Short mmCIF file of C-alpha atoms in Angstrom, two decimals:
data_model
loop_
_atom_site.label_atom_id
_atom_site.label_comp_id
_atom_site.label_asym_id
_atom_site.label_seq_id
_atom_site.Cartn_x
_atom_site.Cartn_y
_atom_site.Cartn_z
CA UNK A 257 -118.66 1.47 -102.70
CA UNK A 258 -117.20 4.92 -103.92
CA UNK A 259 -116.36 3.23 -107.87
CA UNK A 260 -114.06 6.93 -108.40
CA UNK A 261 -111.54 5.76 -105.43
CA UNK A 262 -111.61 2.43 -106.65
CA UNK A 263 -109.94 3.40 -110.12
CA UNK A 264 -108.29 6.32 -109.64
CA UNK A 265 -104.46 4.65 -108.93
CA UNK A 266 -105.02 3.45 -111.84
CA UNK A 267 -105.11 7.06 -113.80
CA UNK A 268 -101.87 7.43 -112.80
CA UNK A 269 -100.61 4.49 -114.78
CA UNK A 270 -97.25 4.79 -117.22
CA UNK A 271 -99.01 4.45 -120.48
CA UNK A 272 -96.05 3.94 -122.36
CA UNK A 273 -95.47 0.90 -119.96
CA UNK A 274 -98.56 -0.74 -119.98
CA UNK A 275 -98.62 -0.19 -123.72
CA UNK A 276 -95.45 -2.11 -124.66
CA UNK A 277 -96.23 -4.41 -121.84
CA UNK A 278 -99.74 -5.74 -123.92
CA UNK A 279 -97.71 -5.46 -127.18
CA UNK A 280 -94.88 -7.95 -126.62
CA UNK A 281 -97.60 -10.07 -124.84
CA UNK A 282 -99.33 -10.17 -128.16
CA UNK A 283 -95.96 -10.76 -130.35
CA UNK A 284 -95.92 -13.27 -128.15
CA UNK A 285 -99.10 -15.02 -128.19
CA UNK A 286 -98.51 -14.38 -132.33
CA UNK A 287 -95.48 -16.27 -132.15
CA UNK A 288 -96.72 -18.77 -130.25
CA UNK A 289 -99.28 -19.71 -132.42
CA UNK A 290 -96.41 -20.37 -134.90
CA UNK A 291 -94.00 -22.18 -133.06
CA UNK A 292 -96.99 -24.37 -131.89
CA UNK A 293 -98.69 -24.61 -135.51
CA UNK A 294 -100.80 -27.92 -136.07
CA UNK A 295 -103.20 -26.78 -138.78
CA UNK A 296 -105.62 -29.79 -137.29
CA UNK A 297 -105.95 -27.35 -134.00
CA UNK A 298 -107.81 -24.71 -136.03
CA UNK A 299 -107.47 -21.41 -134.98
CA UNK A 300 -105.94 -21.56 -131.42
CA UNK A 301 -103.24 -24.25 -130.70
CA UNK A 302 -103.40 -25.52 -127.08
CA UNK A 303 -100.29 -23.52 -126.28
CA UNK A 304 -101.76 -20.73 -127.54
CA UNK A 305 -104.95 -20.46 -125.73
CA UNK A 306 -103.00 -21.38 -122.45
CA UNK A 307 -100.37 -18.23 -122.68
CA UNK A 308 -103.33 -16.68 -123.13
CA UNK A 309 -105.03 -17.92 -119.60
CA UNK A 310 -101.70 -16.98 -118.14
CA UNK A 311 -101.36 -13.44 -119.37
CA UNK A 312 -104.60 -12.22 -118.95
CA UNK A 313 -104.08 -13.58 -114.83
CA UNK A 314 -100.91 -12.38 -114.90
CA UNK A 315 -102.39 -8.50 -116.08
CA UNK A 316 -104.93 -8.97 -113.27
CA UNK A 317 -102.19 -9.44 -110.85
CA UNK A 318 -100.51 -7.00 -112.51
CA UNK A 319 -103.11 -4.19 -112.04
CA UNK A 320 -104.02 -5.20 -108.63
CA UNK A 321 -100.60 -5.22 -107.85
CA UNK A 322 -100.01 -1.26 -109.10
CA UNK A 323 -103.09 -0.13 -106.78
CA UNK A 324 -101.91 -0.71 -103.44
CA UNK A 325 -98.39 0.61 -102.08
CA UNK A 326 -95.65 -0.87 -103.07
CA UNK A 327 -94.10 0.29 -99.10
CA UNK A 328 -96.31 -2.60 -97.90
CA UNK A 329 -94.02 -4.85 -98.88
CA UNK A 330 -91.81 -3.82 -96.50
CA UNK A 331 -93.76 -5.32 -93.56
CA UNK A 332 -93.84 -8.80 -95.79
CA UNK A 333 -90.44 -9.26 -97.29
CA UNK A 334 -89.15 -11.94 -94.99
CA UNK A 335 -91.86 -13.70 -95.10
CA UNK A 336 -92.07 -13.93 -98.94
CA UNK A 337 -88.27 -14.87 -99.14
CA UNK A 338 -88.71 -17.42 -96.53
CA UNK A 339 -92.01 -18.69 -98.97
CA UNK A 340 -89.68 -18.35 -102.14
CA UNK A 341 -86.61 -20.72 -100.43
CA UNK A 342 -88.76 -23.33 -98.94
CA UNK A 343 -90.90 -23.93 -102.40
CA UNK A 344 -87.79 -24.26 -103.95
CA UNK A 345 -86.98 -26.82 -101.08
CA UNK A 346 -90.00 -28.62 -101.67
CA UNK A 347 -88.75 -28.75 -105.61
CA UNK A 348 -85.89 -30.61 -104.47
CA UNK A 349 -87.74 -33.25 -101.79
CA UNK A 350 -90.91 -33.59 -104.53
CA UNK A 351 -89.92 -31.77 -107.46
CA UNK A 352 -91.51 -33.13 -111.42
CA UNK A 353 -88.98 -33.80 -113.21
CA UNK A 354 -88.68 -32.71 -117.15
CA UNK A 355 -86.36 -33.64 -118.96
CA UNK A 356 -83.45 -34.28 -116.65
CA UNK A 357 -83.96 -31.18 -114.01
CA UNK A 358 -86.51 -31.22 -110.85
CA UNK A 359 -87.51 -27.30 -111.15
CA UNK A 360 -91.40 -28.01 -110.75
CA UNK A 361 -93.90 -28.85 -108.37
CA UNK A 362 -97.68 -29.76 -109.22
CA UNK A 363 -100.44 -27.37 -107.45
CA UNK A 364 -103.59 -29.35 -108.14
CA UNK A 365 -102.74 -30.43 -111.43
CA UNK A 366 -101.02 -26.80 -112.27
CA UNK A 367 -96.95 -27.18 -112.99
CA UNK A 368 -95.09 -24.74 -111.33
CA UNK A 369 -92.21 -23.57 -111.31
CA UNK A 370 -91.06 -21.68 -107.98
CA UNK A 371 -87.86 -20.47 -109.18
CA UNK A 372 -89.64 -17.38 -110.53
CA UNK A 373 -91.33 -16.89 -107.10
CA UNK A 374 -88.46 -17.18 -105.33
CA UNK A 375 -86.16 -14.59 -107.51
CA UNK A 376 -89.09 -11.84 -106.77
CA UNK A 377 -89.15 -13.10 -102.92
CA UNK A 378 -85.13 -12.13 -103.07
CA UNK A 379 -85.69 -9.27 -104.75
CA UNK A 380 -88.60 -7.98 -102.37
CA UNK A 381 -86.48 -8.97 -99.65
CA UNK A 382 -82.81 -7.26 -100.17
CA UNK A 383 -84.96 -4.18 -101.35
CA UNK A 384 -85.92 -3.86 -97.35
CA UNK A 385 -82.66 -4.86 -95.79
CA UNK A 386 -80.95 -1.99 -98.13
CA UNK A 387 -83.65 0.24 -97.59
CA UNK A 388 -83.72 0.09 -93.77
CA UNK A 389 -82.86 3.38 -92.38
CA UNK A 390 -80.20 1.82 -90.27
CA UNK A 391 -78.43 0.27 -92.31
CA UNK A 392 -74.89 1.30 -92.98
CA UNK A 393 -74.09 0.91 -96.84
CA UNK A 394 -70.11 1.53 -95.82
CA UNK A 395 -70.27 -1.47 -93.82
CA UNK A 396 -68.51 -4.91 -95.02
CA UNK A 397 -71.41 -6.77 -92.93
CA UNK A 398 -73.78 -5.44 -95.01
CA UNK A 399 -72.74 -6.38 -98.50
CA UNK A 400 -72.47 -9.64 -96.44
CA UNK A 401 -75.95 -10.10 -95.81
CA UNK A 402 -77.34 -9.09 -99.01
CA UNK A 403 -74.60 -11.24 -100.34
CA UNK A 404 -76.52 -14.04 -98.41
CA UNK A 405 -79.87 -13.46 -99.33
CA UNK A 406 -78.88 -13.59 -102.92
CA UNK A 407 -76.79 -16.74 -102.22
CA UNK A 408 -79.17 -19.26 -100.51
CA UNK A 409 -82.00 -19.51 -103.56
CA UNK A 410 -79.02 -19.76 -106.31
CA UNK A 411 -77.60 -22.31 -104.39
CA UNK A 412 -81.11 -24.06 -104.21
CA UNK A 413 -81.58 -23.59 -108.25
CA UNK A 414 -78.51 -24.81 -108.79
CA UNK A 415 -79.27 -27.63 -107.29
CA UNK A 416 -82.40 -28.28 -109.94
CA UNK A 417 -80.26 -27.81 -112.28
CA UNK A 418 -81.09 -24.29 -113.37
CA UNK A 419 -77.45 -22.23 -113.58
CA UNK A 420 -79.26 -19.76 -116.50
CA UNK A 421 -81.98 -18.33 -113.89
CA UNK A 422 -79.60 -18.80 -111.20
CA UNK A 423 -77.47 -16.87 -112.81
CA UNK A 424 -79.74 -13.76 -113.15
CA UNK A 425 -80.02 -13.20 -109.64
CA UNK A 426 -76.53 -11.84 -109.62
CA UNK A 427 -76.84 -8.72 -111.65
CA UNK A 428 -79.55 -8.46 -109.66
CA UNK A 429 -77.59 -7.60 -106.53
CA UNK A 430 -75.58 -6.11 -107.93
CA UNK A 431 -77.23 -3.24 -109.48
CA UNK A 432 -79.80 -3.25 -105.88
CA UNK A 433 -76.05 -2.80 -103.88
CA UNK A 434 -75.35 -0.08 -106.38
CA UNK A 435 -77.79 2.16 -106.68
CA UNK A 436 -78.27 2.11 -102.53
CA UNK A 437 -74.95 2.94 -102.09
CA UNK A 438 -72.83 1.05 -101.63
CA UNK A 439 -69.09 2.13 -102.15
CA UNK A 440 -68.18 1.68 -105.18
CA UNK A 441 -64.53 0.33 -104.45
CA UNK A 442 -66.39 -2.37 -102.47
CA UNK A 443 -68.16 -3.40 -105.76
CA UNK A 444 -65.24 -3.20 -108.35
CA UNK A 445 -63.24 -5.80 -104.98
CA UNK A 446 -66.64 -7.96 -104.94
CA UNK A 447 -66.56 -8.28 -109.17
CA UNK A 448 -63.22 -8.73 -108.61
CA UNK A 449 -63.45 -11.77 -106.38
CA UNK A 450 -66.13 -13.10 -108.76
CA UNK A 451 -64.26 -12.80 -112.00
CA UNK A 452 -61.48 -14.80 -110.10
CA UNK A 453 -63.23 -17.44 -108.90
CA UNK A 454 -65.49 -17.85 -112.07
CA UNK A 455 -63.10 -20.83 -113.78
CA UNK A 456 -63.91 -22.82 -110.70
CA UNK A 457 -67.61 -23.13 -111.81
CA UNK A 458 -65.94 -25.54 -114.90
CA UNK A 459 -65.83 -28.52 -111.71
CA UNK A 460 -69.27 -27.51 -109.73
CA UNK A 461 -71.67 -27.32 -113.21
CA UNK A 462 -72.95 -30.60 -114.95
CA UNK A 463 -71.99 -32.15 -117.72
CA UNK A 464 -74.90 -31.38 -119.91
CA UNK A 465 -73.50 -27.44 -118.85
CA UNK A 466 -70.21 -28.19 -119.80
CA UNK A 467 -71.08 -30.29 -122.94
CA UNK A 468 -73.44 -26.65 -123.81
CA UNK A 469 -70.18 -24.38 -122.88
CA UNK A 470 -67.94 -26.69 -125.35
CA UNK A 471 -70.70 -26.39 -128.40
CA UNK A 472 -70.81 -22.65 -127.84
CA UNK A 473 -66.87 -22.83 -128.63
CA UNK A 474 -67.22 -25.41 -131.57
CA UNK A 475 -70.65 -25.62 -133.07
CA UNK A 476 -69.16 -28.57 -134.86
CA UNK A 477 -68.32 -30.37 -132.16
CA UNK A 478 -71.77 -32.11 -132.17
CA UNK A 479 -73.61 -30.90 -135.05
CA UNK A 480 -76.30 -33.47 -134.57
CA UNK A 481 -76.78 -33.50 -130.66
CA UNK A 482 -75.44 -30.80 -128.89
CA UNK A 483 -74.82 -28.44 -130.95
CA UNK A 484 -78.53 -29.33 -132.90
CA UNK A 485 -80.67 -25.73 -131.66
CA UNK A 486 -77.50 -23.41 -131.34
CA UNK A 487 -77.15 -24.47 -135.22
CA UNK A 488 -80.86 -24.27 -135.78
CA UNK A 489 -81.49 -21.18 -133.77
CA UNK A 490 -78.71 -19.31 -135.91
CA UNK A 491 -80.02 -20.32 -139.00
CA UNK A 492 -83.22 -19.17 -138.87
CA UNK A 493 -82.10 -16.19 -137.48
CA UNK A 494 -79.59 -15.40 -140.69
CA UNK A 495 -82.60 -16.65 -142.92
CA UNK A 496 -84.68 -14.16 -142.15
CA UNK A 497 -83.05 -11.48 -144.07
CA UNK A 498 -84.59 -7.72 -143.56
CA UNK A 499 -88.38 -8.50 -143.58
CA UNK A 500 -88.56 -11.97 -142.84
CA UNK A 501 -90.08 -14.71 -144.55
CA UNK A 502 -94.12 -14.01 -143.29
CA UNK A 503 -96.44 -15.81 -140.94
CA UNK A 504 -96.06 -19.11 -140.72
CA UNK A 505 -93.53 -19.37 -143.32
CA UNK A 506 -90.32 -19.96 -141.36
CA UNK A 507 -88.95 -22.86 -142.55
CA UNK A 508 -86.31 -23.96 -139.56
CA UNK A 509 -89.65 -23.38 -137.48
CA UNK A 510 -92.36 -25.32 -139.65
CA UNK A 511 -90.88 -28.18 -140.91
CA UNK A 512 -89.33 -28.61 -137.35
CA UNK A 513 -85.15 -28.13 -137.34
CA UNK A 514 -86.36 -26.24 -134.61
CA UNK A 515 -87.55 -28.41 -132.39
CA UNK A 516 -91.44 -27.84 -131.32
CA UNK A 517 -89.90 -28.90 -127.57
CA UNK A 518 -87.67 -25.63 -127.37
CA UNK A 519 -89.18 -22.88 -130.20
CA UNK A 520 -92.12 -21.57 -128.18
CA UNK A 521 -89.79 -21.05 -125.02
CA UNK A 522 -86.22 -20.91 -124.96
CA UNK A 523 -85.90 -19.79 -128.68
CA UNK A 524 -89.09 -18.00 -129.69
CA UNK A 525 -86.80 -15.05 -130.95
CA UNK A 526 -85.01 -17.20 -133.56
CA UNK A 527 -88.65 -18.03 -135.09
CA UNK A 528 -89.30 -14.12 -135.10
CA UNK A 529 -86.26 -13.61 -136.74
CA UNK A 530 -87.26 -15.75 -139.22
CA UNK A 531 -91.29 -14.39 -139.85
CA UNK A 532 -90.42 -11.13 -139.51
CA UNK A 533 -86.58 -10.17 -139.76
CA UNK A 534 -84.43 -7.74 -138.56
CA UNK A 535 -86.81 -5.36 -138.74
CA UNK A 536 -89.93 -7.16 -136.57
CA UNK A 537 -86.77 -8.25 -133.81
CA UNK A 538 -85.95 -4.42 -134.01
CA UNK A 539 -89.60 -3.29 -133.15
CA UNK A 540 -89.97 -6.27 -130.53
CA UNK A 541 -86.20 -4.33 -128.81
CA UNK A 542 -88.05 -1.10 -129.29
CA UNK A 543 -90.84 -2.46 -127.43
CA UNK A 544 -88.35 -3.87 -124.42
CA UNK A 545 -86.13 -0.39 -125.11
CA UNK A 546 -89.93 1.37 -123.96
CA UNK A 547 -90.12 -0.96 -120.28
CA UNK A 548 -86.31 -0.17 -119.24
CA UNK A 549 -87.14 3.90 -120.11
CA UNK A 550 -90.21 3.85 -117.99
CA UNK A 551 -89.00 1.61 -115.63
CA UNK A 552 -86.23 3.66 -114.60
CA UNK A 553 -88.14 6.61 -114.74
CA UNK A 554 -90.13 5.23 -112.24
CA UNK A 555 -87.44 4.52 -110.16
CA UNK A 556 -85.76 7.83 -111.04
CA UNK A 557 -89.15 8.91 -109.00
CA UNK A 558 -89.51 6.57 -106.66
CA UNK A 559 -90.63 8.25 -102.95
CA UNK A 560 -87.81 6.23 -101.29
CA UNK A 561 -85.47 3.89 -101.38
CA UNK A 562 -87.17 1.31 -100.71
CA UNK A 563 -89.07 1.79 -104.16
CA UNK A 564 -86.05 2.86 -105.83
CA UNK A 565 -84.78 -0.99 -105.09
CA UNK A 566 -87.45 -2.48 -105.83
CA UNK A 567 -87.94 -0.59 -109.58
CA UNK A 568 -84.32 -1.18 -110.29
CA UNK A 569 -84.07 -4.92 -109.19
CA UNK A 570 -86.98 -5.65 -111.45
CA UNK A 571 -85.40 -4.17 -114.06
CA UNK A 572 -82.66 -5.68 -113.76
CA UNK A 573 -83.77 -9.05 -113.74
CA UNK A 574 -86.27 -8.68 -117.32
CA UNK A 575 -83.58 -7.15 -119.24
CA UNK A 576 -80.77 -9.75 -118.15
CA UNK A 577 -83.15 -12.57 -119.05
CA UNK A 578 -83.85 -10.26 -122.52
CA UNK A 579 -79.72 -9.45 -123.27
CA UNK A 580 -79.00 -13.31 -122.29
CA UNK A 581 -82.06 -14.63 -124.68
CA UNK A 582 -81.20 -13.15 -127.68
CA UNK A 583 -77.18 -13.35 -127.63
CA UNK A 584 -77.90 -16.98 -127.34
CA UNK A 585 -80.31 -17.42 -129.86
CA UNK A 586 -78.16 -15.38 -132.29
CA UNK A 587 -74.61 -17.89 -130.83
CA UNK A 588 -73.37 -14.98 -128.80
CA UNK A 589 -73.83 -17.21 -125.73
CA UNK A 590 -74.56 -20.52 -124.96
CA UNK A 591 -77.40 -22.37 -124.54
CA UNK A 592 -78.82 -21.23 -120.55
CA UNK A 593 -82.67 -21.87 -121.77
CA UNK A 594 -83.60 -18.32 -120.11
CA UNK A 595 -87.01 -17.53 -121.21
CA UNK A 596 -87.91 -13.72 -123.23
CA UNK A 597 -90.06 -12.28 -120.65
CA UNK A 598 -93.82 -11.70 -122.06
CA UNK A 599 -93.20 -13.30 -125.16
CA UNK A 600 -91.65 -17.01 -124.48
CA UNK A 601 -94.55 -19.87 -123.59
CA UNK A 602 -95.06 -20.67 -120.24
CA UNK A 603 -96.83 -19.36 -117.07
CA UNK A 604 -94.74 -19.33 -113.93
CA UNK A 605 -92.77 -16.87 -115.49
CA UNK A 606 -94.79 -14.84 -117.22
CA UNK A 607 -97.47 -13.99 -114.16
CA UNK A 608 -93.87 -13.36 -111.87
CA UNK A 609 -93.14 -10.95 -114.43
CA UNK A 610 -96.39 -9.24 -115.01
CA UNK A 611 -96.31 -9.52 -110.75
CA UNK A 612 -93.10 -7.39 -111.17
CA UNK A 613 -94.45 -4.93 -113.60
CA UNK A 614 -97.31 -4.16 -111.15
CA UNK A 615 -94.66 -3.59 -108.52
CA UNK A 616 -92.76 -0.59 -110.56
CA UNK A 617 -96.32 0.66 -111.87
CA UNK A 618 -97.26 1.02 -107.79
CA UNK A 619 -93.49 2.68 -106.99
CA UNK A 620 -94.55 5.19 -110.39
CA UNK A 621 -98.13 5.41 -108.73
CA UNK A 622 -97.45 6.75 -105.88
CA UNK A 623 -94.26 8.92 -107.22
CA UNK A 624 -92.88 12.79 -106.13
CA UNK A 625 -95.36 14.77 -108.29
CA UNK A 626 -93.51 17.06 -109.52
#
């Protein structure tokens, strides 16, 4: 075996992207430990051990995907898309109910969230469709097909119900259309139609989702119920100050005012803010900024349109999560339940995010060298 040829692709990886990824995973493990801390569990909590295992599995997949040419995905795009849709249908048929929602499947005793894999499949399928040499981007049919590819998983995810995850598909699809070269006038018309139809969503979403919107507008409406997490999150963020209270010293976190069911997942940024303060939050956001800049650079130097669309789509997907999660925890947006990439507790999201990062790095590895 030629070991030099086996590892040669890794020499072209973006070191800044890889280091930022590892840094965010490390931050996540640290604060998941804090958010799930129990003195009797010793050095590592059960959540920390599980997250470490998922991170290692995801990193192995990231480096494995980065090694192979992303252009091979073009031929498997529809299979991946259909596979994701089938998994979403299985959730509706045989899904596991957790906190009132059917979002998971039990696979050999492991709880898997198919919507995360379906998002990747939708990204690859939309990118493959738009990048086809025969595609006429000015043709309204092109936009209609892309919206259909986005709309099917969107509707299936909404049935779980999971509004937050479904909504992340929309900016991704919009960015793919924009980068592919669809006329700006068509995109503006699409955006205007979307805004005009937005009020209809009030009658489509579930009762608990309506309550979240009302609590966002008036947190005092139900301070001990639907408004509790929002209020406690804002207290945690505000009480952190400039430098934070110190690791394992956050009262909102350790004393359980920020519930242990959400602190390691949707509200992990609140834990970071309380214990490391504004400076700690700024450091985390700087790591995300490095990922964003590196992802955009990979797209800019991509060998073809397919690679550019894959990189841009993955970047937009991840940063939709970052923007919404941070805005949610500081009270600037309604609670949606979106995790923070690489930091929040959760196996499916961790693994699929790192697979997506592997695709970005594959685009970068096979870039045009200048």
